[in-house]
Every structure is written in C-alpha cells, then in structure tokens.
C-alpha cells in the first residue's frame, strides 16, 4: 500500500489503546447486548450462531487483509494518498470540466447525512424533500433541452446515450439494426454505445456530419442502404472538436426516414444555445457534471435523458411526478413504475436500479442557487475566455479549427502537438492531445487569465501579442457584451427557461440555506432512524469514511490527466480491487461499473464473450440464462440487455431454488446454456444448502454461474462466492461496503471474476490501464467508474480489518435472527434455513393478517411512518410480505423499538379484525397522519388523536411528522406531470377573501 513515506510529513501518532476500535463504532449492539440477543436465540457466541446458519460446505472464514487501522491512522493514510495525487488546472475537456460547488450546497447537501443517508424514494410520504429536489432537476433538464419529460438522472452521459440507443432500437421496425453516430462525439460515449449495441445485435456506424454546409444536410453523403438499415442517429452539440453546427435539416431528414434522433448536449452551453427540442431532436442526453460537481477522477456525476412527448413510457430509470395525497393536496412520487425492471423483469425499459440522485440533487441546487441569469453569466464568461484564448492563438500565428464554438478550441501544431501539451503542463495547465498535429483546449468555470497565458506560452505566442489580447480583454471586461461572439447567429438561444419561482427565490445564502434545511426536514433518512429495507443493506456511512470525498487532492483530478498526477488514486484503486478479490475468493475485480445494474451487465457480457470464444465453430450460440423466480427484477433485465434469453427456474415450498427444476432446465438447454444467475444468500433471506449442487449442475451442462452480490453482507468473512462454485459476481459497494445510498445513488457495482473470465473484464478506449485489451468494452464512461467515492469502501475495509468485517457479518445475522424471533409470534416468518435460522434478513408474511382483518401490507408500511420508521421492503420477493434487513449497525435499542412498533401495529390490526375500528377508518388505513390532520378543528375518526400521532409514548419527545398523507399513485400516473407544478397548486384555500382585501 502507498504509505506516503517519501513525504516529509510526520505521521499521526496515537498512543496504543487510546482510540476506540472502529468496529465497535460501526457495529450497533455492544457485547452485553449481543450476549442477551444470543441467549434469546439459544446460542452462546456469534461463532455458534453463524456455524449453525451457514452451510458447512461453503463456510470459509479466511480473510487475508491488512491489519485494522484506527480512524486517525486511516485519515493520515488517505492524506498520504491525496498527496500522491497532483491536481493541475485542467483544460482537457472531453466531457469533464472543473466546476465550482457553492459552499452552502457542499456543506448542507453533499456533507449532510440527512441527504446522503436517504434511500430511493419508494415511500414517497417520507421522501418529499428529495423528490422536490429531483423534480427541480427534471424541470431544469426539460427547460434547457426543450423537451417534454426528463428522468430523475442516469449514471453518466455515455450510459444515457446507450439508453437512448435502446429506446430507438425498441421502436425499430423492419429489422433495422444500424445506429448512426456523429463521428464528432466523445470517444467514451461511442465506445459505451457500441458495447451495448453489440450485445443486442445492433451495429454502430460513425458518420461525418461536418461535410455538410452549416444548415445543410450532413446525411447526404451517407449511402441510402445504410440509412434504410438505420434506426437512430446520435449527434453531439457540441462534440469534442468544440465545433457548433446547425443540424436542423439533418434531424428533419433523419426523422423522415424513421430514425429517432438523439442529441448529446452540453448543459451549460444550452443556456446560450438553442435547445435540442427546438432543433427537432426526439431525445437529449448529457452530463450535469459542470453544474457544480467536482471532477473526482471521473465520477460520480449525474447523467440526464429527456424525451419528446410520446416517449415518456420508454424512459429508463426513475421518473418523479406530481400526484395528490388523501387530503387532495399536491404531493410527489415516483411515477410510471410499471415500466421498471422490478415489475417487467426482462421486458423492462432498462436494468437501471440505482441512478445518481445525490449528484442530481447537487446539480439541481446549483441551478436553483444561480438561477437562469447566473447560469447564463457563467456560460458567457466561459465562452468569453474561449474567444479570448482563440484570439491570442490566432494573433500568435496558430491555425485554429472551426470559428464557431462554445468553450473548446482545436489548435494546429503540425508534428509537435505532444511538445505543446508537455509545454503547457510545464506552465501549469493540462490540455488535450488530439493527435500528432492538433491540441484541444477547453475553458471552464475555474479558468483564469493565467491559464490562457500558460496556453499561449506553450504554443510560443510572442509575449507582446499575448499582452495585446490581455489588454483588450481588460477593456472589454470579463464577460462579452454579446453571446454571439463565436456562436452561430442561428443557434443563439432566444427563448426563456427556468422561469419557475424555485429558480429565482434563493439568491442569498441565507435563503438557500433555509431552503435546503426545509427540504431535508421533510424526509426520513438514516440519520433519524433505522431503515430496515430488505436486500438494501442500509448500514452506517461513517463520517471518517466520507471525509476524503471533498478533499481537493481527490476532487480536482481529471480522469484523462496524465496518470502520474493520479498516483494516489491508482494505489487506492489497486488496493481496493485486490481486497475485494480476496474477500470474495475471485481472481480479479474491476471497479468500473458505476452501479450494481452495470456490474450485472459487465458480468453477463463477460460470460457471453467467454462462450463466444470457447464454443466450437458451428455449435449453437449459448444464450440461455436460468434465473430463479425469486430473483431481483434487475437480473432478468440485465440478461436481456446482454443478449440472453431468460428461462425461469422454480423455487420449492421452502423458498429455495428447486434443484429438480434446475436440473431439468439445464438438461433441456444443455447446448445453449450460458449461465445460471442466482442470488446468495437467496432473496428469501436464507443460506440455501443446495448452492454447491446448483453450481455443479450448471457447470456440467457447460454453463457458468453468476452469483448476484446483493446479499454479500451475509457472506463477508463467512464464505466466498468465488470458492463455492461461482464464476462471476457483482458487488454493491453502496450496500456491503458503506458508500451511502444518497437517496438513490451514487453506487458502485464492481464485477469480480474467476481466472477464466479475467480477459473479459471491462476496458476503456482512452485508458489501456483500465482493463484488458480483450475486454468486453467500457461499461461506464469513466475508466474507473465513480472513482471519487472509492475512498469510502477503502477506508471501511482498512478500519474494520478481517476480524471486524467478519464480526460485522455475524452481527448482521444476529440482528436479523433476533427480529425474526421477536416478531414470529405476531407475523409468520415466511422462510428459514437450518434450525429455523435466517441469514441477514427475514420475510414477514402479512397475508394471513390481511385475510383475517383486511389490513394490507401498505397499511402496515404507512403506519410505520407514524411510529418514526421507514417501512421494510414491501411485496418483494413475495407479494403481501415485508422483508426486513436491520444490518449490523443498528443497536439493540433501535431494533427493539422497531419490534415494539410492529407488535403494536399487529394489535391495532386485531382491533380492525374484531370490529372495534371500521376497515376503512382506522389508524392503519388513514396512515400516515400529518400534523395538519391531527390538529384540525374537526376530528371524526373512531380513534383518538393521540393514537394517530403518538401511538407509543416515546414519540412525544421526538416525533417525525410526515409532510403529506397517503399518496394516490394511480392519480399521478393518469395525470402525468413531471416538472415543477405551478405555485398556485400549493396555495391554501381562502375562506374569507374579503378580509384579505383589507390587508395593507
């Protein structure tokens, strides 16, 4: 490990034993609590419990990891890694631009656990704050792109472009399988789209649209037969060349021929340029990184995707809409969820599960804080600097590329481009090597006059000429008086945008601070209480783990900067990949996938590529993926995206994979079997005894085994998928390894593989070091994915060490079994393994309760809000159930509080069952109860207000009040509104308007 010993900085010295063990901070139950819980379960130690729960055939407690470090030592180690990085002002561009995150947003969103510990807003009544922030994001995107509907973020710009390609492909008719891509498009975008297209049987064809005159038909040179085979067109606006071209005629001709047109647009440029929608695009994609997000060596950053009217139901990922609650008041929720993978499985619009909610919130707040005038002012300054840069180069005799550009200038340096790049670095800036003869320079929000002088000097512009340009600039001022300095007149934006009041009311830091506080107060996140979501692993995100995320040594590194400027990052990444391989028992790991869904896709593409290379010529293609009926919907959606056919395998009465049905399916599909995709422990929360046999059955039939790592929190230190029969897994670092969920992202989904799949890990077109040359192509746009948050799992593993990680897993199993034991008298535990034990989660069966009382799983989930809890996972993997996962981080007091709430709710349900309360008017059916409801002048319900508001006495000293009542989801789907609603819709009814008229 890089220890920074070469630096002349004294290490932090902490006397032995003077600082608590981090594992004791991370793990909730202390030793006395564990002893009491174990006694309840009839065990005398954690080892006894886990030995009883985990099948002996797969047990493996070995972990070869560094010794645990305490928190000060880890912070010192991270500082040393940071010092090994070398932030240099970046003018590289290529989709990544330094930006300034306002301090009020950094402190009160990015560094605020009320925002970063929240979960995806599936329970909308307790998520109104982040849902409003995401609606602001969608409004920002739709306004700037000129399109009808935008999603609530995607993983990055290349992924968004790939999703747009899939939208076009699904609408293709007549066997069209060619996707046309403007050659002036980011190379990482082209590569990610090509990776996705190849798996789906489509082909990417690059077209040079620069040949057509401005305003002309750039498709004229494309052969007619190619156009006839094409289903879509992707155009950049602007592309990496910086050139701005008016493609209205291109778009019109493409649409006439049945192509869906996508524009990859720079969001900051759109504050000055006509929108893609106005130019005739069907879809717009891009990144919001330059709206205040740091470079972070490539991510995480929120991608965006917007569509014209009529394409709403094809959108991938999450979509926030406006509905009404039980009182008829406006309320936000996730809308059109029936198109998602949780329901449609292999027929879903995408496999996207985790998106980039926290980065999207940051970008939206950047727009809220600056407003349209501020954003346009930033854009004009950036453009003015680029114009000044170009003028200085021109005066110095340098030949430039296009005369129309926003922020990027391509300059000729025949035969010496490399020398110019090196000279620029000597003068203190990074610029881009385009080829041997050309250099690219991109201006950004942080660019200053000294950066321009450094570039001029690198090109050898005479100081006198540079001084002349600088002097003129001082006369002109920092912002051009007109936006049309180097923008084509026909592309200058004339319409208004971001007119909603939210983008105008928060200019002062005081106003912004209070707005952010108001929104965070609306939500229930991990900082308020346990979030017992099964299959989601909502554990502690320790402050020390998070500390380095915003350090400039990590935040200010461009993903395409010279790698000697990122030595600390590379050491950290190598450490993390090696440790994850040891923990899982695999041969190698790639951290490039920037979500669990993308890790799944990477793993399945590796399997597909392996079979392609090892199936004899003339043999059938191995493309069948066996998936248990209990699997997460993402599994089936990922298999479909990898070009595989899904065959469902049954589960037996105990919830295990039916080995007889698996054997039958393997025999039936022997010649075409590609893989078995199974979660372990199962999504039923059980350590299945037959996992080894299942792996053997598939291997005997020529297939490979994919073990979904969603439940790795039940395996670390107890068993290793790579050693009990699996060939590949993806891991969720935002679950098991403490990256916060952020309200629905960011996540990291590394793919871990056995020896035979190492040649098929992801790679990258701009970084040979990011993966094998034989790899499947890039899965995300950045070489190492969301590198800017990898210090979180690195720090977690360093501070826990082998013993701490094993202990955490064991306590997670203890907590789940304790809950199952306490609640079993009130709710049947649907599935269990040996000795009646569960793994790290348990499924409570509410179906008997519903049959007996009419109280539904929704009623129980919403009533839990009144008790101050986020509900467990509802109706997955079995309808009418709750799946509970407490994680190791919750202490006995919080676990008992949850069990007490569930026990009290059962008693309330019994009162409905015995007729004490009517089925349609009781505390469960009316839940959640808002403060407005329980303080209303009239109360006509058959239970007292105290039961509604304070069902247990402890709530009187610390009560979370939901801001809305139960939300009508169907109304929101029928009346689709996915941008900020008019302010009037939130107006309070006025009973006496005459009185108001006399005021003032």
mmCIF file of N, CA, C and O in Angstrom, residues 71-85 87 106 110-111 294-297 543-557 569 572 788 791 794-795:
data_model
loop_
_atom_site.group_PDB
_atom_site.id
_atom_site.type_symbol
_atom_site.label_atom_id
_atom_site.label_comp_id
_atom_site.label_asym_id
_atom_site.label_seq_id
_atom_site.Cartn_x
_atom_site.Cartn_y
_atom_site.Cartn_z
ATOM 1 N N UNK A 71 -9.241 5.325 13.282
ATOM 2 C CA UNK A 71 -9.706 6.408 12.417
ATOM 3 C C UNK A 71 -8.629 7.459 12.137
ATOM 4 O O UNK A 71 -8.447 7.854 10.974
ATOM 5 N N UNK A 72 -7.887 7.928 13.129
ATOM 6 C CA UNK A 72 -6.828 8.894 12.794
ATOM 7 C C UNK A 72 -5.789 8.327 11.837
ATOM 8 O O UNK A 72 -5.305 9.035 10.944
ATOM 9 N N UNK A 73 -5.459 7.043 12.002
ATOM 10 C CA UNK A 73 -4.457 6.449 11.122
ATOM 11 C C UNK A 73 -4.966 6.348 9.687
ATOM 12 O O UNK A 73 -4.215 6.565 8.726
ATOM 13 N N UNK A 74 -6.233 6.029 9.530
ATOM 14 C CA UNK A 74 -6.796 5.953 8.183
ATOM 15 C C UNK A 74 -6.867 7.335 7.542
ATOM 16 O O UNK A 74 -6.588 7.501 6.347
ATOM 17 N N UNK A 75 -7.238 8.333 8.303
ATOM 18 C CA UNK A 75 -7.237 9.695 7.764
ATOM 19 C C UNK A 75 -5.832 10.103 7.335
ATOM 20 O O UNK A 75 -5.647 10.746 6.289
ATOM 21 N N UNK A 76 -4.827 9.719 8.124
ATOM 22 C CA UNK A 76 -3.453 10.022 7.743
ATOM 23 C C UNK A 76 -3.067 9.280 6.470
ATOM 24 O O UNK A 76 -2.384 9.837 5.593
ATOM 25 N N UNK A 77 -3.495 8.019 6.354
ATOM 26 C CA UNK A 77 -3.192 7.249 5.142
ATOM 27 C C UNK A 77 -3.870 7.854 3.919
ATOM 28 O O UNK A 77 -3.286 7.912 2.824
ATOM 29 N N UNK A 78 -5.095 8.322 4.096
ATOM 30 C CA UNK A 78 -5.789 8.977 2.982
ATOM 31 C C UNK A 78 -5.106 10.291 2.611
ATOM 32 O O UNK A 78 -5.013 10.631 1.425
ATOM 33 N N UNK A 79 -4.623 11.013 3.591
ATOM 34 C CA UNK A 79 -3.887 12.237 3.287
ATOM 35 C C UNK A 79 -2.634 11.920 2.471
ATOM 36 O O UNK A 79 -2.282 12.648 1.530
ATOM 37 N N UNK A 80 -1.968 10.829 2.839
ATOM 38 C CA UNK A 80 -0.773 10.438 2.092
ATOM 39 C C UNK A 80 -1.124 10.080 0.654
ATOM 40 O O UNK A 80 -0.410 10.455 -0.292
ATOM 41 N N UNK A 81 -2.220 9.361 0.457
ATOM 42 C CA UNK A 81 -2.656 9.046 -0.900
ATOM 43 C C UNK A 81 -3.019 10.320 -1.656
ATOM 44 O O UNK A 81 -2.723 10.463 -2.848
ATOM 45 N N UNK A 82 -3.673 11.238 -0.957
ATOM 46 C CA UNK A 82 -4.017 12.501 -1.599
ATOM 47 C C UNK A 82 -2.789 13.282 -2.032
ATOM 48 O O UNK A 82 -2.767 13.891 -3.107
ATOM 49 N N UNK A 83 -1.733 13.258 -1.188
ATOM 50 C CA UNK A 83 -0.508 13.963 -1.551
ATOM 51 C C UNK A 83 0.163 13.336 -2.767
ATOM 52 O O UNK A 83 0.904 14.013 -3.505
ATOM 53 N N UNK A 84 -0.092 12.038 -2.988
ATOM 54 C CA UNK A 84 0.477 11.379 -4.171
ATOM 55 C C UNK A 84 -0.239 11.793 -5.449
ATOM 56 O O UNK A 84 0.294 11.605 -6.548
ATOM 57 N N UNK A 85 -1.449 12.323 -5.328
ATOM 58 C CA UNK A 85 -2.118 12.937 -6.475
ATOM 59 C C UNK A 85 -1.561 14.341 -6.682
ATOM 60 O O UNK A 85 -1.012 14.945 -5.768
ATOM 61 N N UNK A 87 -3.190 17.656 -8.325
ATOM 62 C CA UNK A 87 -4.185 18.422 -9.080
ATOM 63 C C UNK A 87 -3.531 19.529 -9.895
ATOM 64 O O UNK A 87 -2.728 20.302 -9.369
ATOM 65 N N UNK A 106 -22.344 22.349 -0.793
ATOM 66 C CA UNK A 106 -21.434 21.297 -0.336
ATOM 67 C C UNK A 106 -21.696 20.948 1.129
ATOM 68 O O UNK A 106 -21.829 19.772 1.487
ATOM 69 N N UNK A 110 -24.108 17.729 0.159
ATOM 70 C CA UNK A 110 -23.113 16.682 -0.040
ATOM 71 C C UNK A 110 -22.573 16.137 1.285
ATOM 72 O O UNK A 110 -22.344 14.940 1.426
ATOM 73 N N UNK A 111 -22.375 17.010 2.259
ATOM 74 C CA UNK A 111 -21.810 16.598 3.538
ATOM 75 C C UNK A 111 -22.863 16.456 4.629
ATOM 76 O O UNK A 111 -22.530 16.371 5.814
ATOM 77 N N UNK A 294 -17.513 18.198 -8.732
ATOM 78 C CA UNK A 294 -16.067 18.096 -8.945
ATOM 79 C C UNK A 294 -15.726 17.016 -9.960
ATOM 80 O O UNK A 294 -16.534 16.121 -10.248
ATOM 81 N N UNK A 295 -14.501 17.076 -10.499
ATOM 82 C CA UNK A 295 -14.061 16.094 -11.489
ATOM 83 C C UNK A 295 -13.998 14.691 -10.899
ATOM 84 O O UNK A 295 -14.436 13.722 -11.523
ATOM 85 N N UNK A 296 -13.395 14.555 -9.719
ATOM 86 C CA UNK A 296 -13.365 13.297 -8.964
ATOM 87 C C UNK A 296 -12.851 12.117 -9.770
ATOM 88 O O UNK A 296 -13.352 11.003 -9.634
ATOM 89 N N UNK A 297 -11.870 12.365 -10.642
ATOM 90 C CA UNK A 297 -11.253 11.303 -11.441
ATOM 91 C C UNK A 297 -12.288 10.535 -12.261
ATOM 92 O O UNK A 297 -12.114 9.373 -12.577
ATOM 93 N N UNK A 543 -18.542 8.883 9.174
ATOM 94 C CA UNK A 543 -18.029 10.198 8.798
ATOM 95 C C UNK A 543 -16.576 10.121 8.331
ATOM 96 O O UNK A 543 -16.197 10.777 7.353
ATOM 97 N N UNK A 544 -15.775 9.333 9.008
ATOM 98 C CA UNK A 544 -14.370 9.203 8.599
ATOM 99 C C UNK A 544 -14.255 8.614 7.203
ATOM 100 O O UNK A 544 -13.392 9.019 6.413
ATOM 101 N N UNK A 545 -15.121 7.664 6.876
ATOM 102 C CA UNK A 545 -15.101 7.082 5.528
ATOM 103 C C UNK A 545 -15.408 8.140 4.465
ATOM 104 O O UNK A 545 -14.872 8.090 3.357
ATOM 105 N N UNK A 546 -16.255 9.080 4.810
ATOM 106 C CA UNK A 546 -16.711 10.086 3.852
ATOM 107 C C UNK A 546 -15.755 11.266 3.722
ATOM 108 O O UNK A 546 -15.848 12.047 2.782
ATOM 109 N N UNK A 547 -14.836 11.411 4.659
ATOM 110 C CA UNK A 547 -14.088 12.663 4.798
ATOM 111 C C UNK A 547 -13.367 13.079 3.529
ATOM 112 O O UNK A 547 -13.368 14.254 3.145
ATOM 113 N N UNK A 548 -12.714 12.130 2.844
ATOM 114 C CA UNK A 548 -11.829 12.483 1.731
ATOM 115 C C UNK A 548 -12.569 12.805 0.439
ATOM 116 O O UNK A 548 -11.950 13.283 -0.519
ATOM 117 N N UNK A 549 -13.869 12.566 0.397
ATOM 118 C CA UNK A 549 -14.617 12.755 -0.848
ATOM 119 C C UNK A 549 -14.473 14.173 -1.377
ATOM 120 O O UNK A 549 -14.361 14.388 -2.588
ATOM 121 N N UNK A 550 -14.459 15.155 -0.485
ATOM 122 C CA UNK A 550 -14.409 16.555 -0.926
ATOM 123 C C UNK A 550 -13.015 17.157 -0.847
ATOM 124 O O UNK A 550 -12.852 18.343 -1.143
ATOM 125 N N UNK A 551 -12.007 16.381 -0.450
ATOM 126 C CA UNK A 551 -10.656 16.924 -0.422
ATOM 127 C C UNK A 551 -10.212 17.270 -1.839
ATOM 128 O O UNK A 551 -10.343 16.443 -2.761
ATOM 129 N N UNK A 552 -9.646 18.437 -2.068
ATOM 130 C CA UNK A 552 -9.217 18.818 -3.427
ATOM 131 C C UNK A 552 -8.224 17.832 -4.041
ATOM 132 O O UNK A 552 -8.205 17.663 -5.266
ATOM 133 N N UNK A 553 -7.403 17.178 -3.196
ATOM 134 C CA UNK A 553 -6.419 16.228 -3.720
ATOM 135 C C UNK A 553 -7.075 15.091 -4.482
ATOM 136 O O UNK A 553 -6.461 14.472 -5.362
ATOM 137 N N UNK A 554 -8.336 14.785 -4.136
ATOM 138 C CA UNK A 554 -9.086 13.757 -4.853
ATOM 139 C C UNK A 554 -10.124 14.364 -5.800
ATOM 140 O O UNK A 554 -10.338 13.869 -6.909
ATOM 141 N N UNK A 555 -10.769 15.438 -5.356
ATOM 142 C CA UNK A 555 -11.887 16.003 -6.121
ATOM 143 C C UNK A 555 -11.441 16.674 -7.412
ATOM 144 O O UNK A 555 -12.216 16.754 -8.375
ATOM 145 N N UNK A 556 -10.200 17.157 -7.471
ATOM 146 C CA UNK A 556 -9.781 18.001 -8.599
ATOM 147 C C UNK A 556 -8.901 17.273 -9.612
ATOM 148 O O UNK A 556 -8.131 17.914 -10.335
ATOM 149 N N UNK A 557 -9.017 15.956 -9.705
ATOM 150 C CA UNK A 557 -8.233 15.182 -10.666
ATOM 151 C C UNK A 557 -9.103 14.821 -11.869
ATOM 152 O O UNK A 557 -10.151 14.185 -11.721
ATOM 153 N N UNK A 569 -4.741 7.924 -6.454
ATOM 154 C CA UNK A 569 -5.955 7.225 -6.900
ATOM 155 C C UNK A 569 -5.629 5.801 -7.361
ATOM 156 O O UNK A 569 -6.322 4.846 -7.003
ATOM 157 N N UNK A 572 -4.959 3.520 -4.483
ATOM 158 C CA UNK A 572 -6.212 3.221 -3.783
ATOM 159 C C UNK A 572 -7.052 2.221 -4.565
ATOM 160 O O UNK A 572 -7.603 1.264 -3.996
ATOM 161 N N UNK A 788 -14.361 8.796 -7.496
ATOM 162 C CA UNK A 788 -14.356 9.814 -6.457
ATOM 163 C C UNK A 788 -15.001 9.412 -5.157
ATOM 164 O O UNK A 788 -14.947 10.181 -4.185
ATOM 165 N N UNK A 791 -12.766 5.962 -2.000
ATOM 166 C CA UNK A 791 -12.086 6.059 -0.703
ATOM 167 C C UNK A 791 -13.002 5.641 0.442
ATOM 168 O O UNK A 791 -12.515 5.315 1.538
ATOM 169 N N UNK A 794 -12.621 1.833 0.706
ATOM 170 C CA UNK A 794 -11.211 1.636 1.055
ATOM 171 C C UNK A 794 -11.013 1.895 2.549
ATOM 172 O O UNK A 794 -10.389 1.099 3.264
ATOM 173 N N UNK A 795 -11.559 3.006 3.025
ATOM 174 C CA UNK A 795 -11.420 3.342 4.440
ATOM 175 C C UNK A 795 -12.161 2.344 5.324
ATOM 176 O O UNK A 795 -11.670 1.966 6.402
#
